[in-house]
GROMACS .gro file of C-alpha atoms in nm:
model
  467
    1UNK     CA    1   0.000   0.000   0.000
    2UNK     CA    2   0.120   0.353  -0.073
    3UNK     CA    3   0.128   0.601   0.212
    4UNK     CA    4  -0.167   0.800   0.071
    5UNK     CA    5  -0.384   0.493   0.027
    6UNK     CA    6  -0.302   0.358   0.371
    7UNK     CA    7  -0.366   0.700   0.524
    8UNK     CA    8  -0.710   0.744   0.368
    9UNK     CA    9  -0.808   0.387   0.460
   10UNK     CA   10  -0.715   0.448   0.824
   11UNK     CA   11  -0.876   0.794   0.826
   12UNK     CA   12  -1.207   0.666   0.689
   13UNK     CA   13  -1.208   0.376   0.937
   14UNK     CA   14  -1.110   0.605   1.227
   15UNK     CA   15  -1.385   0.856   1.153
   16UNK     CA   16  -1.655   0.607   1.055
   17UNK     CA   17  -1.617   0.265   1.213
   18UNK     CA   18  -1.466   0.384   1.540
   19UNK     CA   19  -1.766   0.610   1.626
   20UNK     CA   20  -1.994   0.320   1.536
   21UNK     CA   21  -1.819   0.090   1.783
   22UNK     CA   22  -1.809   0.370   2.040
   23UNK     CA   23  -2.184   0.423   2.017
   24UNK     CA   24  -2.252   0.053   2.059
   25UNK     CA   25  -2.086   0.053   2.401
   26UNK     CA   26  -2.120   0.412   2.524
   27UNK     CA   27  -2.466   0.362   2.680
   28UNK     CA   28  -2.346   0.075   2.898
   29UNK     CA   29  -2.144   0.258   3.165
   30UNK     CA   30  -2.370   0.563   3.232
   31UNK     CA   31  -2.696   0.366   3.229
   32UNK     CA   32  -2.787   0.441   3.591
   33UNK     CA   33  -2.693   0.809   3.556
   34UNK     CA   34  -2.910   0.848   3.245
   35UNK     CA   35  -3.203   0.672   3.413
   36UNK     CA   36  -3.167   0.899   3.715
   37UNK     CA   37  -3.171   1.203   3.484
   38UNK     CA   38  -3.486   1.077   3.312
   39UNK     CA   39  -3.654   1.013   3.647
   40UNK     CA   40  -3.559   1.355   3.788
   41UNK     CA   41  -3.674   1.538   3.475
   42UNK     CA   42  -4.005   1.351   3.472
   43UNK     CA   43  -4.058   1.437   3.838
   44UNK     CA   44  -3.990   1.807   3.773
   45UNK     CA   45  -4.232   1.813   3.482
   46UNK     CA   46  -4.520   1.607   3.619
   47UNK     CA   47  -4.469   1.601   3.995
   48UNK     CA   48  -4.395   1.227   4.020
   49UNK     CA   49  -4.118   0.995   3.911
   50UNK     CA   50  -4.131   0.713   3.656
   51UNK     CA   51  -4.226   0.362   3.759
   52UNK     CA   52  -3.960   0.093   3.689
   53UNK     CA   53  -4.144  -0.040   3.382
   54UNK     CA   54  -4.183   0.291   3.195
   55UNK     CA   55  -3.830   0.394   3.297
   56UNK     CA   56  -3.688   0.072   3.150
   57UNK     CA   57  -3.897   0.128   2.838
   58UNK     CA   58  -3.764   0.484   2.795
   59UNK     CA   59  -3.404   0.376   2.845
   60UNK     CA   60  -3.442   0.078   2.610
   61UNK     CA   61  -3.570   0.320   2.345
   62UNK     CA   62  -3.264   0.540   2.402
   63UNK     CA   63  -3.035   0.241   2.348
   64UNK     CA   64  -3.211   0.087   2.050
   65UNK     CA   65  -3.313   0.394   1.849
   66UNK     CA   66  -2.949   0.409   1.736
   67UNK     CA   67  -3.026   0.106   1.517
   68UNK     CA   68  -3.331   0.268   1.355
   69UNK     CA   69  -3.113   0.564   1.259
   70UNK     CA   70  -2.858   0.316   1.124
   71UNK     CA   71  -3.124   0.151   0.909
   72UNK     CA   72  -3.220   0.486   0.753
   73UNK     CA   73  -2.854   0.581   0.701
   74UNK     CA   74  -2.774   0.254   0.525
   75UNK     CA   75  -3.067   0.308   0.285
   76UNK     CA   76  -2.953   0.664   0.204
   77UNK     CA   77  -2.585   0.590   0.144
   78UNK     CA   78  -2.631   0.513  -0.227
   79UNK     CA   79  -2.795   0.850  -0.291
   80UNK     CA   80  -2.523   1.033  -0.095
   81UNK     CA   81  -2.237   0.867  -0.284
   82UNK     CA   82  -2.402   0.919  -0.623
   83UNK     CA   83  -2.455   1.289  -0.554
   84UNK     CA   84  -2.146   1.387  -0.354
   85UNK     CA   85  -1.889   1.109  -0.397
   86UNK     CA   86  -1.724   0.914  -0.117
   87UNK     CA   87  -1.542   1.208   0.041
   88UNK     CA   88  -1.844   1.435   0.013
   89UNK     CA   89  -2.074   1.175   0.167
   90UNK     CA   90  -1.829   1.117   0.454
   91UNK     CA   91  -1.800   1.492   0.519
   92UNK     CA   92  -2.175   1.539   0.537
   93UNK     CA   93  -2.206   1.238   0.764
   94UNK     CA   94  -1.941   1.384   0.996
   95UNK     CA   95  -2.151   1.700   1.025
   96UNK     CA   96  -2.434   1.481   1.156
   97UNK     CA   97  -2.209   1.364   1.440
   98UNK     CA   98  -2.139   1.724   1.540
   99UNK     CA   99  -2.514   1.789   1.548
  100UNK     CA  100  -2.579   1.473   1.753
  101UNK     CA  101  -2.298   1.563   1.992
  102UNK     CA  102  -2.459   1.902   2.050
  103UNK     CA  103  -2.797   1.745   2.127
  104UNK     CA  104  -2.659   1.496   2.378
  105UNK     CA  105  -2.395   1.727   2.526
  106UNK     CA  106  -2.648   1.996   2.624
  107UNK     CA  107  -2.939   1.763   2.710
  108UNK     CA  108  -2.891   1.780   3.087
  109UNK     CA  109  -2.838   2.156   3.093
  110UNK     CA  110  -3.167   2.200   2.909
  111UNK     CA  111  -3.346   1.924   3.105
  112UNK     CA  112  -3.446   1.734   2.791
  113UNK     CA  113  -3.436   1.351   2.770
  114UNK     CA  114  -3.574   1.397   2.417
  115UNK     CA  115  -3.242   1.550   2.312
  116UNK     CA  116  -3.058   1.235   2.421
  117UNK     CA  117  -3.292   1.016   2.215
  118UNK     CA  118  -3.271   1.245   1.911
  119UNK     CA  119  -2.891   1.256   1.940
  120UNK     CA  120  -2.872   0.876   1.953
  121UNK     CA  121  -3.088   0.845   1.642
  122UNK     CA  122  -2.866   1.093   1.453
  123UNK     CA  123  -2.550   0.903   1.550
  124UNK     CA  124  -2.719   0.592   1.414
  125UNK     CA  125  -2.789   0.772   1.087
  126UNK     CA  126  -2.417   0.855   1.063
  127UNK     CA  127  -2.310   0.499   1.145
  128UNK     CA  128  -2.549   0.339   0.899
  129UNK     CA  129  -2.405   0.545   0.614
  130UNK     CA  130  -2.040   0.545   0.714
  131UNK     CA  131  -1.996   0.177   0.790
  132UNK     CA  132  -2.101   0.101   0.431
  133UNK     CA  133  -1.888   0.386   0.294
  134UNK     CA  134  -1.586   0.248   0.472
  135UNK     CA  135  -1.629  -0.107   0.340
  136UNK     CA  136  -1.471  -0.022   0.004
  137UNK     CA  137  -1.155   0.177  -0.043
  138UNK     CA  138  -0.980   0.255  -0.372
  139UNK     CA  139  -0.717   0.004  -0.481
  140UNK     CA  140  -0.655  -0.161  -0.818
  141UNK     CA  141  -0.744  -0.526  -0.817
  142UNK     CA  142  -0.483  -0.773  -0.931
  143UNK     CA  143  -0.676  -1.094  -0.885
  144UNK     CA  144  -0.850  -1.101  -1.220
  145UNK     CA  145  -1.184  -1.119  -1.046
  146UNK     CA  146  -1.336  -0.842  -1.252
  147UNK     CA  147  -1.454  -0.651  -0.947
  148UNK     CA  148  -1.305  -0.325  -1.071
  149UNK     CA  149  -1.137  -0.061  -0.863
  150UNK     CA  150  -1.245  -0.177  -0.519
  151UNK     CA  151  -1.050  -0.307  -0.221
  152UNK     CA  152  -1.265  -0.455   0.058
  153UNK     CA  153  -1.138  -0.338   0.395
  154UNK     CA  154  -1.389  -0.519   0.616
  155UNK     CA  155  -1.109  -0.650   0.836
  156UNK     CA  156  -0.977  -0.300   0.901
  157UNK     CA  157  -1.330  -0.180   0.966
  158UNK     CA  158  -1.383  -0.461   1.217
  159UNK     CA  159  -1.066  -0.371   1.407
  160UNK     CA  160  -1.170  -0.006   1.434
  161UNK     CA  161  -1.517  -0.107   1.554
  162UNK     CA  162  -1.348  -0.309   1.830
  163UNK     CA  163  -1.125  -0.011   1.910
  164UNK     CA  164  -1.435   0.209   1.932
  165UNK     CA  165  -1.600  -0.028   2.179
  166UNK     CA  166  -1.279  -0.047   2.382
  167UNK     CA  167  -1.237   0.333   2.389
  168UNK     CA  168  -1.594   0.370   2.525
  169UNK     CA  169  -1.515   0.118   2.798
  170UNK     CA  170  -1.193   0.299   2.891
  171UNK     CA  171  -1.354   0.644   2.898
  172UNK     CA  172  -1.638   0.500   3.106
  173UNK     CA  173  -1.405   0.426   3.397
  174UNK     CA  174  -1.487   0.617   3.719
  175UNK     CA  175  -1.150   0.794   3.701
  176UNK     CA  176  -1.235   0.941   3.358
  177UNK     CA  177  -1.589   1.013   3.231
  178UNK     CA  178  -1.775   0.750   3.436
  179UNK     CA  179  -1.900   1.000   3.695
  180UNK     CA  180  -2.256   1.131   3.700
  181UNK     CA  181  -2.164   1.488   3.602
  182UNK     CA  182  -1.973   1.375   3.293
  183UNK     CA  183  -2.221   1.147   3.116
  184UNK     CA  184  -2.339   1.410   2.859
  185UNK     CA  185  -1.974   1.469   2.764
  186UNK     CA  186  -1.919   1.095   2.752
  187UNK     CA  187  -2.207   1.045   2.506
  188UNK     CA  188  -2.087   1.327   2.279
  189UNK     CA  189  -1.714   1.241   2.279
  190UNK     CA  190  -1.743   1.069   1.939
  191UNK     CA  191  -1.735   1.417   1.781
  192UNK     CA  192  -1.353   1.404   1.817
  193UNK     CA  193  -1.280   1.134   1.554
  194UNK     CA  194  -1.556   1.268   1.329
  195UNK     CA  195  -1.410   1.621   1.348
  196UNK     CA  196  -1.061   1.496   1.264
  197UNK     CA  197  -1.201   1.312   0.965
  198UNK     CA  198  -1.388   1.624   0.854
  199UNK     CA  199  -1.071   1.835   0.879
  200UNK     CA  200  -0.839   1.589   0.704
  201UNK     CA  201  -1.059   1.449   0.426
  202UNK     CA  202  -0.992   1.748   0.201
  203UNK     CA  203  -0.623   1.650   0.201
  204UNK     CA  204  -0.702   1.334   0.004
  205UNK     CA  205  -0.838   1.296  -0.349
  206UNK     CA  206  -1.181   1.160  -0.427
  207UNK     CA  207  -1.220   0.793  -0.515
  208UNK     CA  208  -1.081   0.743  -0.870
  209UNK     CA  209  -1.355   0.493  -0.943
  210UNK     CA  210  -1.623   0.750  -0.859
  211UNK     CA  211  -1.450   1.023  -1.061
  212UNK     CA  212  -1.421   0.812  -1.375
  213UNK     CA  213  -1.731   0.591  -1.370
  214UNK     CA  214  -1.983   0.829  -1.213
  215UNK     CA  215  -1.845   1.169  -1.321
  216UNK     CA  216  -1.653   1.070  -1.634
  217UNK     CA  217  -1.366   1.289  -1.506
  218UNK     CA  218  -1.063   1.121  -1.664
  219UNK     CA  219  -0.822   1.395  -1.561
  220UNK     CA  220  -0.935   1.390  -1.197
  221UNK     CA  221  -0.926   1.010  -1.184
  222UNK     CA  222  -0.574   1.007  -1.329
  223UNK     CA  223  -0.446   1.257  -1.072
  224UNK     CA  224  -0.608   1.059  -0.790
  225UNK     CA  225  -0.449   0.737  -0.917
  226UNK     CA  226  -0.107   0.902  -0.929
  227UNK     CA  227  -0.154   1.003  -0.568
  228UNK     CA  228  -0.288   0.670  -0.444
  229UNK     CA  229  -0.061   0.436  -0.638
  230UNK     CA  230   0.256   0.644  -0.628
  231UNK     CA  231   0.336   0.572  -0.993
  232UNK     CA  232   0.310   0.784  -1.309
  233UNK     CA  233   0.191   0.494  -1.525
  234UNK     CA  234  -0.179   0.441  -1.450
  235UNK     CA  235  -0.310   0.391  -1.802
  236UNK     CA  236  -0.376   0.019  -1.748
  237UNK     CA  237  -0.591   0.098  -1.444
  238UNK     CA  238  -0.778   0.368  -1.636
  239UNK     CA  239  -0.855   0.121  -1.915
  240UNK     CA  240  -0.967  -0.135  -1.660
  241UNK     CA  241  -1.212   0.112  -1.507
  242UNK     CA  242  -1.329   0.211  -1.858
  243UNK     CA  243  -1.409  -0.153  -1.921
  244UNK     CA  244  -1.601  -0.169  -1.594
  245UNK     CA  245  -1.788   0.149  -1.691
  246UNK     CA  246  -1.895  -0.010  -2.019
  247UNK     CA  247  -1.992  -0.331  -1.841
  248UNK     CA  248  -2.204  -0.147  -1.583
  249UNK     CA  249  -2.380   0.060  -1.850
  250UNK     CA  250  -2.500  -0.258  -2.020
  251UNK     CA  251  -2.592  -0.436  -1.695
  252UNK     CA  252  -2.944  -0.424  -1.554
  253UNK     CA  253  -2.939  -0.397  -1.175
  254UNK     CA  254  -3.179  -0.621  -0.987
  255UNK     CA  255  -3.423  -0.466  -0.738
  256UNK     CA  256  -3.484  -0.605  -0.391
  257UNK     CA  257  -3.820  -0.744  -0.498
  258UNK     CA  258  -3.666  -0.911  -0.803
  259UNK     CA  259  -3.389  -1.057  -0.586
  260UNK     CA  260  -3.641  -1.208  -0.343
  261UNK     CA  261  -3.839  -1.362  -0.630
  262UNK     CA  262  -3.549  -1.496  -0.836
  263UNK     CA  263  -3.529  -1.875  -0.799
  264UNK     CA  264  -3.171  -1.909  -0.924
  265UNK     CA  265  -3.031  -1.721  -0.620
  266UNK     CA  266  -3.290  -1.827  -0.363
  267UNK     CA  267  -3.041  -2.017  -0.144
  268UNK     CA  268  -2.790  -1.734  -0.164
  269UNK     CA  269  -3.058  -1.485  -0.059
  270UNK     CA  270  -3.170  -1.707   0.228
  271UNK     CA  271  -2.807  -1.740   0.335
  272UNK     CA  272  -2.768  -1.360   0.349
  273UNK     CA  273  -3.083  -1.342   0.563
  274UNK     CA  274  -2.958  -1.611   0.803
  275UNK     CA  275  -2.606  -1.466   0.829
  276UNK     CA  276  -2.709  -1.106   0.892
  277UNK     CA  277  -3.003  -1.181   1.122
  278UNK     CA  278  -2.800  -1.442   1.309
  279UNK     CA  279  -2.512  -1.199   1.358
  280UNK     CA  280  -2.734  -0.959   1.556
  281UNK     CA  281  -2.964  -1.215   1.722
  282UNK     CA  282  -2.658  -1.400   1.856
  283UNK     CA  283  -2.670  -1.182   2.168
  284UNK     CA  284  -2.362  -0.971   2.098
  285UNK     CA  285  -2.568  -0.649   2.107
  286UNK     CA  286  -2.704  -0.743   2.449
  287UNK     CA  287  -2.345  -0.791   2.567
  288UNK     CA  288  -2.233  -0.453   2.427
  289UNK     CA  289  -2.537  -0.254   2.538
  290UNK     CA  290  -2.585  -0.408   2.883
  291UNK     CA  291  -2.246  -0.548   2.993
  292UNK     CA  292  -2.259  -0.384   3.336
  293UNK     CA  293  -2.610  -0.515   3.403
  294UNK     CA  294  -2.502  -0.867   3.307
  295UNK     CA  295  -2.206  -0.850   3.545
  296UNK     CA  296  -2.426  -0.710   3.822
  297UNK     CA  297  -2.659  -1.009   3.787
  298UNK     CA  298  -2.352  -1.232   3.803
  299UNK     CA  299  -2.274  -1.066   4.140
  300UNK     CA  300  -1.945  -0.918   4.034
  301UNK     CA  301  -1.854  -0.649   4.294
  302UNK     CA  302  -1.975  -0.311   4.171
  303UNK     CA  303  -1.631  -0.153   4.213
  304UNK     CA  304  -1.477  -0.417   3.982
  305UNK     CA  305  -1.736  -0.404   3.702
  306UNK     CA  306  -1.588  -0.111   3.499
  307UNK     CA  307  -1.245  -0.275   3.494
  308UNK     CA  308  -1.388  -0.617   3.411
  309UNK     CA  309  -1.579  -0.459   3.123
  310UNK     CA  310  -1.263  -0.287   2.999
  311UNK     CA  311  -1.081  -0.622   3.010
  312UNK     CA  312  -1.343  -0.777   2.784
  313UNK     CA  313  -1.292  -0.489   2.540
  314UNK     CA  314  -0.917  -0.548   2.527
  315UNK     CA  315  -0.975  -0.917   2.451
  316UNK     CA  316  -1.220  -0.810   2.181
  317UNK     CA  317  -0.951  -0.606   2.004
  318UNK     CA  318  -0.707  -0.899   2.020
  319UNK     CA  319  -0.971  -1.137   1.882
  320UNK     CA  320  -1.046  -0.892   1.599
  321UNK     CA  321  -0.677  -0.881   1.506
  322UNK     CA  322  -0.657  -1.260   1.506
  323UNK     CA  323  -0.960  -1.282   1.277
  324UNK     CA  324  -0.812  -1.017   1.046
  325UNK     CA  325  -0.483  -1.201   1.000
  326UNK     CA  326  -0.625  -1.553   0.973
  327UNK     CA  327  -0.929  -1.515   0.748
  328UNK     CA  328  -0.740  -1.555   0.420
  329UNK     CA  329  -0.537  -1.846   0.556
  330UNK     CA  330  -0.817  -2.038   0.731
  331UNK     CA  331  -1.114  -1.939   0.515
  332UNK     CA  332  -1.453  -1.784   0.586
  333UNK     CA  333  -1.652  -2.097   0.668
  334UNK     CA  334  -1.437  -2.246   0.949
  335UNK     CA  335  -1.406  -1.909   1.124
  336UNK     CA  336  -1.774  -1.824   1.118
  337UNK     CA  337  -1.889  -2.175   1.221
  338UNK     CA  338  -1.638  -2.182   1.507
  339UNK     CA  339  -1.741  -1.830   1.612
  340UNK     CA  340  -2.114  -1.908   1.628
  341UNK     CA  341  -2.053  -2.240   1.808
  342UNK     CA  342  -1.833  -2.068   2.067
  343UNK     CA  343  -2.098  -1.799   2.121
  344UNK     CA  344  -2.372  -2.062   2.161
  345UNK     CA  345  -2.176  -2.266   2.415
  346UNK     CA  346  -2.081  -1.955   2.613
  347UNK     CA  347  -2.442  -1.830   2.617
  348UNK     CA  348  -2.547  -2.161   2.771
  349UNK     CA  349  -2.253  -2.125   3.010
  350UNK     CA  350  -2.385  -1.791   3.135
  351UNK     CA  351  -2.722  -1.950   3.213
  352UNK     CA  352  -2.560  -2.237   3.404
  353UNK     CA  353  -2.326  -2.008   3.597
  354UNK     CA  354  -2.611  -1.774   3.700
  355UNK     CA  355  -2.822  -2.065   3.821
  356UNK     CA  356  -2.537  -2.213   4.027
  357UNK     CA  357  -2.376  -1.897   4.162
  358UNK     CA  358  -2.578  -1.903   4.487
  359UNK     CA  359  -2.430  -2.242   4.577
  360UNK     CA  360  -2.092  -2.188   4.412
  361UNK     CA  361  -1.971  -1.826   4.445
  362UNK     CA  362  -1.681  -1.883   4.205
  363UNK     CA  363  -1.937  -1.925   3.925
  364UNK     CA  364  -1.937  -1.545   3.887
  365UNK     CA  365  -1.597  -1.577   3.724
  366UNK     CA  366  -1.735  -1.840   3.487
  367UNK     CA  367  -1.993  -1.579   3.382
  368UNK     CA  368  -1.714  -1.333   3.304
  369UNK     CA  369  -1.526  -1.600   3.108
  370UNK     CA  370  -1.840  -1.679   2.908
  371UNK     CA  371  -1.894  -1.311   2.823
  372UNK     CA  372  -1.532  -1.296   2.706
  373UNK     CA  373  -1.591  -1.611   2.501
  374UNK     CA  374  -1.897  -1.461   2.331
  375UNK     CA  375  -1.708  -1.145   2.240
  376UNK     CA  376  -1.398  -1.331   2.119
  377UNK     CA  377  -1.604  -1.576   1.915
  378UNK     CA  378  -1.798  -1.294   1.754
  379UNK     CA  379  -1.493  -1.083   1.665
  380UNK     CA  380  -1.302  -1.376   1.515
  381UNK     CA  381  -1.580  -1.478   1.278
  382UNK     CA  382  -1.938  -1.345   1.271
  383UNK     CA  383  -1.833  -0.979   1.309
  384UNK     CA  384  -1.722  -0.910   0.952
  385UNK     CA  385  -1.756  -1.226   0.747
  386UNK     CA  386  -2.131  -1.190   0.669
  387UNK     CA  387  -2.061  -0.859   0.487
  388UNK     CA  388  -1.774  -1.019   0.296
  389UNK     CA  389  -1.975  -1.329   0.202
  390UNK     CA  390  -2.267  -1.117   0.085
  391UNK     CA  391  -2.040  -0.974  -0.185
  392UNK     CA  392  -1.900  -1.316  -0.275
  393UNK     CA  393  -2.236  -1.494  -0.307
  394UNK     CA  394  -2.375  -1.264  -0.580
  395UNK     CA  395  -2.275  -1.123  -0.915
  396UNK     CA  396  -2.245  -0.744  -0.951
  397UNK     CA  397  -2.601  -0.696  -1.077
  398UNK     CA  398  -2.744  -0.856  -0.760
  399UNK     CA  399  -2.506  -0.720  -0.496
  400UNK     CA  400  -2.670  -0.381  -0.422
  401UNK     CA  401  -3.007  -0.548  -0.357
  402UNK     CA  402  -2.839  -0.818  -0.146
  403UNK     CA  403  -2.663  -0.554   0.063
  404UNK     CA  404  -2.993  -0.371   0.117
  405UNK     CA  405  -3.159  -0.694   0.237
  406UNK     CA  406  -2.867  -0.789   0.462
  407UNK     CA  407  -2.808  -0.440   0.596
  408UNK     CA  408  -3.176  -0.379   0.671
  409UNK     CA  409  -3.206  -0.706   0.861
  410UNK     CA  410  -2.884  -0.629   1.044
  411UNK     CA  411  -3.011  -0.297   1.179
  412UNK     CA  412  -3.365  -0.422   1.249
  413UNK     CA  413  -3.235  -0.714   1.454
  414UNK     CA  414  -2.994  -0.477   1.631
  415UNK     CA  415  -3.294  -0.262   1.729
  416UNK     CA  416  -3.494  -0.567   1.839
  417UNK     CA  417  -3.225  -0.698   2.075
  418UNK     CA  418  -3.144  -0.354   2.215
  419UNK     CA  419  -3.511  -0.287   2.288
  420UNK     CA  420  -3.639  -0.621   2.422
  421UNK     CA  421  -3.334  -0.755   2.611
  422UNK     CA  422  -3.406  -0.567   2.940
  423UNK     CA  423  -3.762  -0.703   2.941
  424UNK     CA  424  -3.645  -1.051   2.839
  425UNK     CA  425  -3.396  -1.044   3.125
  426UNK     CA  426  -3.665  -0.937   3.374
  427UNK     CA  427  -3.912  -1.206   3.264
  428UNK     CA  428  -3.684  -1.504   3.191
  429UNK     CA  429  -3.392  -1.432   3.423
  430UNK     CA  430  -3.090  -1.652   3.364
  431UNK     CA  431  -3.276  -1.852   3.098
  432UNK     CA  432  -3.286  -1.556   2.855
  433UNK     CA  433  -2.937  -1.648   2.732
  434UNK     CA  434  -3.065  -1.984   2.609
  435UNK     CA  435  -3.247  -1.792   2.334
  436UNK     CA  436  -2.911  -1.667   2.206
  437UNK     CA  437  -2.761  -2.014   2.247
  438UNK     CA  438  -3.032  -2.162   2.024
  439UNK     CA  439  -2.990  -1.892   1.758
  440UNK     CA  440  -2.611  -1.934   1.744
  441UNK     CA  441  -2.616  -2.312   1.718
  442UNK     CA  442  -2.891  -2.312   1.453
  443UNK     CA  443  -2.703  -2.056   1.241
  444UNK     CA  444  -2.381  -2.261   1.273
  445UNK     CA  445  -2.573  -2.574   1.164
  446UNK     CA  446  -2.722  -2.390   0.864
  447UNK     CA  447  -2.378  -2.267   0.754
  448UNK     CA  448  -2.233  -2.617   0.793
  449UNK     CA  449  -2.511  -2.776   0.584
  450UNK     CA  450  -2.576  -2.509   0.321
  451UNK     CA  451  -2.309  -2.243   0.272
  452UNK     CA  452  -1.988  -2.343   0.090
  453UNK     CA  453  -1.643  -2.195   0.136
  454UNK     CA  454  -1.627  -1.882  -0.082
  455UNK     CA  455  -1.254  -1.804  -0.059
  456UNK     CA  456  -1.087  -1.799  -0.405
  457UNK     CA  457  -1.408  -1.907  -0.579
  458UNK     CA  458  -1.588  -1.725  -0.861
  459UNK     CA  459  -1.958  -1.649  -0.851
  460UNK     CA  460  -2.026  -1.923  -1.107
  461UNK     CA  461  -1.844  -2.184  -0.896
  462UNK     CA  462  -2.037  -2.079  -0.586
  463UNK     CA  463  -2.367  -2.079  -0.777
  464UNK     CA  464  -2.295  -2.430  -0.907
  465UNK     CA  465  -2.231  -2.556  -0.552
  466UNK     CA  466  -2.562  -2.408  -0.434
  467UNK     CA  467  -2.746  -2.561  -0.729
   0.00000   0.00000   0.00000
């Protein structure tokens, strides 16, 4: 990689994926402070506090509305890129983070829980757009795959998501922003990476692929290629993109409805549904959103919970790095099957440890180990592979529709888990984790029986295996 290309890849990931990971975990540490603020504000407005049920409902909405914003952002990303290009779309998304940070940062001063909820939804809008924008960075392909001027950086994105989660856990320590008076600042701290991205994006050229294929700007694309590739001879790459431009102009893109009705890719479509829904229904969002609550139920001493949570985040980063460096060597299928199986076993382990902790106090540490196992299993396999396999299961004409189906399910299931988990935990107790266990093991079984290894295989080879 040239310095310019590596720099823009890291910058996009830092300003896009890192805030996404941060917002997944940021609501965990200040949960009690935010609930107390909601209760106090309600009492000042109406003369009485909130009952536990409505308070849980309001907080669950605060946590989960991030995913509804993400759903909307993922649906708008195509329009943004077509109109403004990659850099322009990223810049406008960064402005959304500044707006959201203002809403959440001043919410307590203005006595408005609504501002927290609105801010969370806007951060979701940013994440939904930017996670997709960061999944493809400019790089000439040399594999002969015909994919054009696109380099998938899902592994880099996954690492920065883990770093975002970890940074939220570190900043949530009592010695930093974990105190009651700092929670509005804690929620709005993601404006820092977004602001840096906004300031530095203008130093890098626009995506050459966008300039040539969408804008027909040969001169601009040539200059961008010189900058990214560090070589004066880019004519071969220009001709390659010209060929892709001609190919795309003659290709009819499939709509979502056509994709769902097309029999020849029915198993591929079902596989995208299972992978993306299973990724979110595996319980990982419950772990990220409600880690402290889970550890409280496991009777971990309150003073140790923030540091235990931070330890799980550090292991998450390590697991993400392992997955990044082993995926091309091991393959997609073994990693994702192993990841889902590990998550299923550890979910059952949490249930067992919670049921036995009254008789065996050391079972609390088994609960912590199981949470670590769920996170590590997720980061090594299910975290990024579903996005990668979605691209590999379909030809170019079907991929946009497949990404819309997968992405929409991803965000909807994220919202579902974030919203219902507190109520599921209250009603089912320790047995709620068996739901996640069942989902993980069923998804692993489906992958084992249906989905082939996609590494180094063409679409036609994969389609033949499915047939």
